[in-house]
Amino acid sequence: MSSCYHCKKTGKTFNCDACKQSLCKECAELTETEIRAFELKNRRMRFYCKKCDGAITLIPQLVALVNSLQTQINELKSNIKANTSNKITSEEEIFAEINDRLHRSKNVIVYNLSEFQSDDLNTRINKDKESVSNILNSMNLPLYEFKSIRLGTAKQNSKPRPLKLIFKNANEAMEVLKDRRKAPNDIKLNYDQTILQREKYKMVRQELQTRLSNGEQNLAIRYIRGEPKIISKSNKKIAIKITRCFIGALKDAVPV
């Protein structure tokens, strides 16, 4: 004999197979058939109080919820690993881009410089150096020492290949680029740009064409702090001053 957990009456009770609490037949709402089944010595039928019976019906839903949460956790773990890998890749790409720019900082690219026609490589190199020296002299620049390399494959009846000048340090290259507007009209001097820089310039140029097609006027591309920007031509002088200040700051920052 024990007391009912619900009504506190003492008498015959039945223990819930889940929570083990004792309930009388009235509180358990058991039929006579159910009582006889529960009183069997080797009973197989389970008895659950109302509270536990309601909870048991939720078990399949809880299992499904747990499985769903486990799947989400696994996906989050995979995303974290992927994001971490992407972050490392991004950092590596950033460092690679910085190193590439530093490596190219002592280079200058010359466009529209005629190529001397000769089968002898040394003769062509010497002629290129002679032509560049004349250009630097016309710009009132010192005759810096440099190496020269023609870019691309030579083709007959085509325009001259770009010529890459490799100076001893970035300062000398910057001195040349700072006064590049003094070069002869048909000669163009430019930075040795990375692939990323060329792609950025291409995007800015496409944006410029779109804006001009839409009716905007007096727009031009100018390099500000080393990046191509679309500005009004009325601000051209200001942009040139900013660019020159930026080049001057780089000269102080880049080791020789």
CSV table of C-alpha atoms in Angstrom, one decimal:
chain,number,residue,atom,x,y,z
A,1,MET,CA,0.0,0.0,0.0
A,2,SER,CA,1.2,3.5,-0.8
A,3,SER,CA,-0.2,6.9,-1.3
A,4,CYS,CA,-1.3,8.4,-4.6
A,5,TYR,CA,1.1,11.1,-5.8
A,6,HIS,CA,-1.9,13.1,-7.2
A,7,CYS,CA,-4.7,12.8,-4.6
A,8,LYS,CA,-2.6,11.7,-1.7
A,9,LYS,CA,-5.0,8.8,-0.8
A,10,THR,CA,-3.6,5.6,0.6
A,11,GLY,CA,-4.4,2.5,-1.3
A,12,LYS,CA,-3.5,0.3,-4.2
A,13,THR,CA,-1.4,2.3,-6.7
A,14,PHE,CA,0.4,1.8,-10.0
A,15,ASN,CA,3.9,3.1,-10.7
A,16,CYS,CA,4.5,5.1,-13.9
A,17,ASP,CA,7.1,3.2,-15.9
A,18,ALA,CA,8.7,6.6,-16.9
A,19,CYS,CA,8.7,8.9,-13.8
A,20,LYS,CA,8.1,6.1,-11.2
A,21,GLN,CA,5.4,8.1,-9.5
A,22,SER,CA,2.5,6.2,-7.8
A,23,LEU,CA,-1.1,6.8,-8.9
A,24,CYS,CA,-4.4,5.3,-7.8
A,25,LYS,CA,-6.6,3.7,-10.4
A,26,GLU,CA,-9.0,6.7,-10.3
A,27,CYS,CA,-6.2,9.3,-10.9
A,28,ALA,CA,-4.6,7.1,-13.5
A,29,GLU,CA,-8.0,6.6,-15.2
A,30,LEU,CA,-7.4,2.9,-15.6
A,31,THR,CA,-10.0,0.4,-16.8
A,32,GLU,CA,-10.5,-3.0,-15.1
A,33,THR,CA,-9.0,-4.6,-18.2
A,34,GLU,CA,-5.9,-2.4,-17.9
A,35,ILE,CA,-5.6,-3.0,-14.2
A,36,ARG,CA,-5.6,-6.8,-14.8
A,37,ALA,CA,-3.0,-6.4,-17.5
A,38,PHE,CA,-0.7,-4.3,-15.2
A,39,GLU,CA,-1.1,-6.8,-12.3
A,40,LEU,CA,0.3,-9.7,-14.4
A,41,LYS,CA,3.6,-11.1,-13.2
A,42,ASN,CA,5.2,-11.0,-16.6
A,43,ARG,CA,3.4,-8.0,-18.0
A,44,ARG,CA,4.5,-6.5,-21.3
A,45,MET,CA,2.1,-3.6,-21.3
A,46,ARG,CA,3.6,-0.3,-20.1
A,47,PHE,CA,1.9,2.2,-17.9
A,48,TYR,CA,2.5,5.9,-18.2
A,49,CYS,CA,0.9,8.7,-16.3
A,50,LYS,CA,-0.8,11.5,-18.4
A,51,LYS,CA,2.2,13.7,-18.1
A,52,CYS,CA,4.7,11.1,-19.3
A,53,ASP,CA,2.3,9.8,-21.9
A,54,GLY,CA,2.1,13.2,-23.5
A,55,ALA,CA,5.9,13.6,-23.4
A,56,ILE,CA,6.4,10.2,-25.0
A,57,THR,CA,4.3,11.2,-28.0
A,58,LEU,CA,6.8,14.0,-28.6
A,59,ILE,CA,9.8,11.7,-28.7
A,60,PRO,CA,9.7,11.3,-32.5
A,61,GLN,CA,9.5,15.0,-33.0
A,62,LEU,CA,12.3,15.6,-30.5
A,63,VAL,CA,14.5,13.0,-32.3
A,64,ALA,CA,13.8,14.7,-35.6
A,65,LEU,CA,14.6,18.1,-34.1
A,66,VAL,CA,17.9,16.7,-32.6
A,67,ASN,CA,18.8,15.3,-36.0
A,68,SER,CA,18.0,18.6,-37.7
A,69,LEU,CA,20.1,20.5,-35.2
A,70,GLN,CA,23.0,18.1,-35.6
A,71,THR,CA,22.8,18.6,-39.4
A,72,GLN,CA,22.9,22.4,-38.9
A,73,ILE,CA,25.8,22.1,-36.5
A,74,ASN,CA,27.8,20.0,-39.0
A,75,GLU,CA,27.0,22.6,-41.7
A,76,LEU,CA,28.2,25.4,-39.5
A,77,LYS,CA,31.4,23.5,-38.8
A,78,SER,CA,32.0,23.0,-42.5
A,79,ASN,CA,31.2,26.7,-43.1
A,80,ILE,CA,33.6,27.7,-40.4
A,81,LYS,CA,36.4,25.6,-41.9
A,82,ALA,CA,35.6,26.9,-45.4
A,83,ASN,CA,35.6,30.6,-44.1
A,84,THR,CA,38.8,30.0,-42.3
A,85,SER,CA,40.4,28.6,-45.4
A,86,ASN,CA,39.1,31.5,-47.5
A,87,LYS,CA,40.4,34.0,-44.9
A,88,ILE,CA,43.8,32.4,-45.1
A,89,THR,CA,43.6,32.4,-48.9
A,90,SER,CA,42.6,36.0,-48.9
A,91,GLU,CA,45.4,37.0,-46.6
A,92,GLU,CA,47.9,35.1,-48.8
A,93,GLU,CA,46.5,36.9,-51.8
A,94,ILE,CA,46.9,40.2,-50.1
A,95,PHE,CA,50.5,39.6,-49.2
A,96,ALA,CA,51.2,38.3,-52.7
A,97,GLU,CA,49.7,41.4,-54.2
A,98,ILE,CA,51.7,43.7,-51.9
A,99,ASN,CA,54.9,41.8,-52.7
A,100,ASP,CA,54.1,41.9,-56.4
A,101,ARG,CA,53.6,45.7,-56.3
A,102,LEU,CA,56.8,46.2,-54.4
A,103,HIS,CA,58.7,44.1,-56.9
A,104,ARG,CA,57.2,46.1,-59.8
A,105,SER,CA,57.7,49.5,-58.0
A,106,LYS,CA,61.2,49.9,-59.6
A,107,ASN,CA,59.9,49.3,-63.1
A,108,VAL,CA,58.5,51.7,-65.8
A,109,ILE,CA,56.7,50.6,-68.9
A,110,VAL,CA,57.4,52.5,-72.1
A,111,TYR,CA,54.8,52.5,-74.9
A,112,ASN,CA,55.2,53.4,-78.6
A,113,LEU,CA,59.0,53.3,-78.6
A,114,SER,CA,60.1,52.0,-82.1
A,115,GLU,CA,61.9,48.7,-82.2
A,116,PHE,CA,65.2,48.5,-84.0
A,117,GLN,CA,65.1,45.8,-86.7
A,118,SER,CA,68.0,43.4,-86.2
A,119,ASP,CA,68.6,39.7,-85.8
A,120,ASP,CA,71.1,40.3,-83.0
A,121,LEU,CA,69.5,40.6,-79.6
A,122,ASN,CA,72.3,42.6,-78.0
A,123,THR,CA,72.1,45.2,-80.8
A,124,ARG,CA,68.3,45.6,-80.2
A,125,ILE,CA,68.9,45.9,-76.5
A,126,ASN,CA,71.6,48.6,-76.9
A,127,LYS,CA,69.4,50.5,-79.4
A,128,ASP,CA,66.5,50.5,-76.9
A,129,LYS,CA,68.8,51.7,-74.1
A,130,GLU,CA,70.1,54.5,-76.4
A,131,SER,CA,66.5,55.6,-77.2
A,132,VAL,CA,65.5,55.6,-73.6
A,133,SER,CA,68.6,57.5,-72.6
A,134,ASN,CA,67.6,60.2,-75.2
A,135,ILE,CA,64.1,60.3,-73.8
A,136,LEU,CA,65.4,60.8,-70.2
A,137,ASN,CA,67.8,63.4,-71.4
A,138,SER,CA,64.9,65.3,-73.1
A,139,MET,CA,63.0,65.2,-69.8
A,140,ASN,CA,66.0,66.7,-67.9
A,141,LEU,CA,66.4,63.5,-65.9
A,142,PRO,CA,69.6,61.9,-64.8
A,143,LEU,CA,70.8,59.0,-66.9
A,144,TYR,CA,69.9,56.3,-64.5
A,145,GLU,CA,71.2,52.8,-65.0
A,146,PHE,CA,68.5,50.3,-66.0
A,147,LYS,CA,67.8,47.1,-67.8
A,148,SER,CA,65.3,46.8,-70.6
A,149,ILE,CA,63.0,44.0,-71.8
A,150,ARG,CA,60.6,44.0,-74.6
A,151,LEU,CA,57.2,42.5,-73.6
A,152,GLY,CA,55.4,40.0,-75.8
A,153,THR,CA,56.3,38.4,-79.0
A,154,ALA,CA,57.6,40.4,-82.0
A,155,LYS,CA,55.2,40.5,-85.0
A,156,GLN,CA,55.8,41.9,-88.4
A,157,ASN,CA,53.9,45.1,-89.4
A,158,SER,CA,52.6,45.6,-85.9
A,159,LYS,CA,53.0,48.4,-83.4
A,160,PRO,CA,56.1,48.4,-81.2
A,161,ARG,CA,56.0,46.1,-78.2
A,162,PRO,CA,56.0,47.7,-74.7
A,163,LEU,CA,59.4,48.1,-73.2
A,164,LYS,CA,59.9,47.4,-69.5
A,165,LEU,CA,62.6,49.4,-67.8
A,166,ILE,CA,64.1,48.0,-64.6
A,167,PHE,CA,65.8,50.6,-62.5
A,168,LYS,CA,68.0,50.0,-59.4
A,169,ASN,CA,65.4,51.1,-57.0
A,170,ALA,CA,61.8,52.5,-56.7
A,171,ASN,CA,63.0,56.0,-56.2
A,172,GLU,CA,64.5,56.3,-59.6
A,173,ALA,CA,61.4,54.8,-61.3
A,174,MET,CA,59.2,57.3,-59.4
A,175,GLU,CA,61.3,60.2,-60.5
A,176,VAL,CA,60.8,59.2,-64.1
A,177,LEU,CA,57.0,58.7,-63.6
A,178,LYS,CA,56.6,61.9,-61.8
A,179,ASP,CA,57.8,63.8,-64.9
A,180,ARG,CA,56.3,61.5,-67.5
A,181,ARG,CA,54.3,64.3,-69.0
A,182,LYS,CA,57.6,65.8,-70.2
A,183,ALA,CA,58.1,62.8,-72.5
A,184,PRO,CA,57.8,63.2,-76.3
A,185,ASN,CA,54.2,63.3,-77.4
A,186,ASP,CA,54.2,59.8,-79.0
A,187,ILE,CA,56.0,58.2,-76.0
A,188,LYS,CA,53.9,57.0,-73.0
A,189,LEU,CA,55.3,56.1,-69.7
A,190,ASN,CA,53.4,54.2,-67.1
A,191,TYR,CA,53.6,52.1,-63.9
A,192,ASP,CA,54.3,48.4,-64.1
A,193,GLN,CA,50.9,47.3,-62.9
A,194,THR,CA,49.9,44.0,-61.4
A,195,ILE,CA,47.0,41.9,-62.8
A,196,LEU,CA,44.7,43.2,-60.1
A,197,GLN,CA,45.6,46.8,-60.9
A,198,ARG,CA,45.0,46.3,-64.6
A,199,GLU,CA,41.6,44.7,-63.9
A,200,LYS,CA,40.7,47.6,-61.6
A,201,TYR,CA,41.7,50.1,-64.3
A,202,LYS,CA,39.6,48.2,-66.8
A,203,MET,CA,36.5,48.4,-64.6
A,204,VAL,CA,37.0,52.1,-63.9
A,205,ARG,CA,37.4,52.7,-67.7
A,206,GLN,CA,34.2,50.8,-68.4
A,207,GLU,CA,32.4,52.9,-65.8
A,208,LEU,CA,33.8,56.1,-67.4
A,209,GLN,CA,32.5,55.0,-70.8
A,210,THR,CA,29.0,54.3,-69.3
A,211,ARG,CA,28.8,57.7,-67.6
A,212,LEU,CA,29.9,59.5,-70.7
A,213,SER,CA,27.3,57.6,-72.7
A,214,ASN,CA,24.7,58.7,-70.2
A,215,GLY,CA,25.4,62.3,-70.9
A,216,GLU,CA,27.9,63.2,-68.2
A,217,GLN,CA,30.7,65.5,-69.3
A,218,ASN,CA,34.2,66.7,-68.3
A,219,LEU,CA,35.1,63.4,-66.7
A,220,ALA,CA,38.6,61.7,-66.7
A,221,ILE,CA,40.5,59.0,-65.0
A,222,ARG,CA,43.2,60.1,-62.6
A,223,TYR,CA,45.3,58.1,-60.1
A,224,ILE,CA,44.7,59.2,-56.5
A,225,ARG,CA,46.8,57.6,-53.8
A,226,GLY,CA,47.8,54.9,-56.3
A,227,GLU,CA,44.2,54.0,-57.3
A,228,PRO,CA,42.4,55.0,-60.6
A,229,LYS,CA,39.4,57.3,-59.9
A,230,ILE,CA,36.9,59.1,-62.1
A,231,ILE,CA,37.0,62.8,-61.4
A,232,SER,CA,35.8,66.0,-63.0
A,233,LYS,CA,38.3,67.6,-65.3
A,234,SER,CA,37.9,70.8,-63.3
A,235,ASN,CA,39.5,69.0,-60.4
A,236,LYS,CA,42.4,67.7,-62.6
A,237,LYS,CA,45.0,70.1,-61.1
A,238,ILE,CA,44.0,69.0,-57.6
A,239,ALA,CA,44.2,65.3,-58.5
A,240,ILE,CA,47.7,65.9,-60.0
A,241,LYS,CA,48.8,67.6,-56.8
A,242,ILE,CA,47.5,64.7,-54.7
A,243,THR,CA,49.2,62.2,-57.0
A,244,ARG,CA,52.5,64.0,-56.7
A,245,CYS,CA,52.2,64.2,-53.0
A,246,PHE,CA,51.4,60.4,-52.9
A,247,ILE,CA,54.5,59.6,-55.1
A,248,GLY,CA,56.6,61.8,-52.8
A,249,ALA,CA,55.3,59.9,-49.8
A,250,LEU,CA,56.0,56.5,-51.5
A,251,LYS,CA,59.6,57.6,-52.2
A,252,ASP,CA,60.1,58.1,-48.5
A,253,ALA,CA,58.4,54.8,-47.6
A,254,VAL,CA,59.8,52.4,-50.2
A,255,PRO,CA,63.4,51.2,-49.3
A,256,VAL,CA,66.0,51.6,-52.0
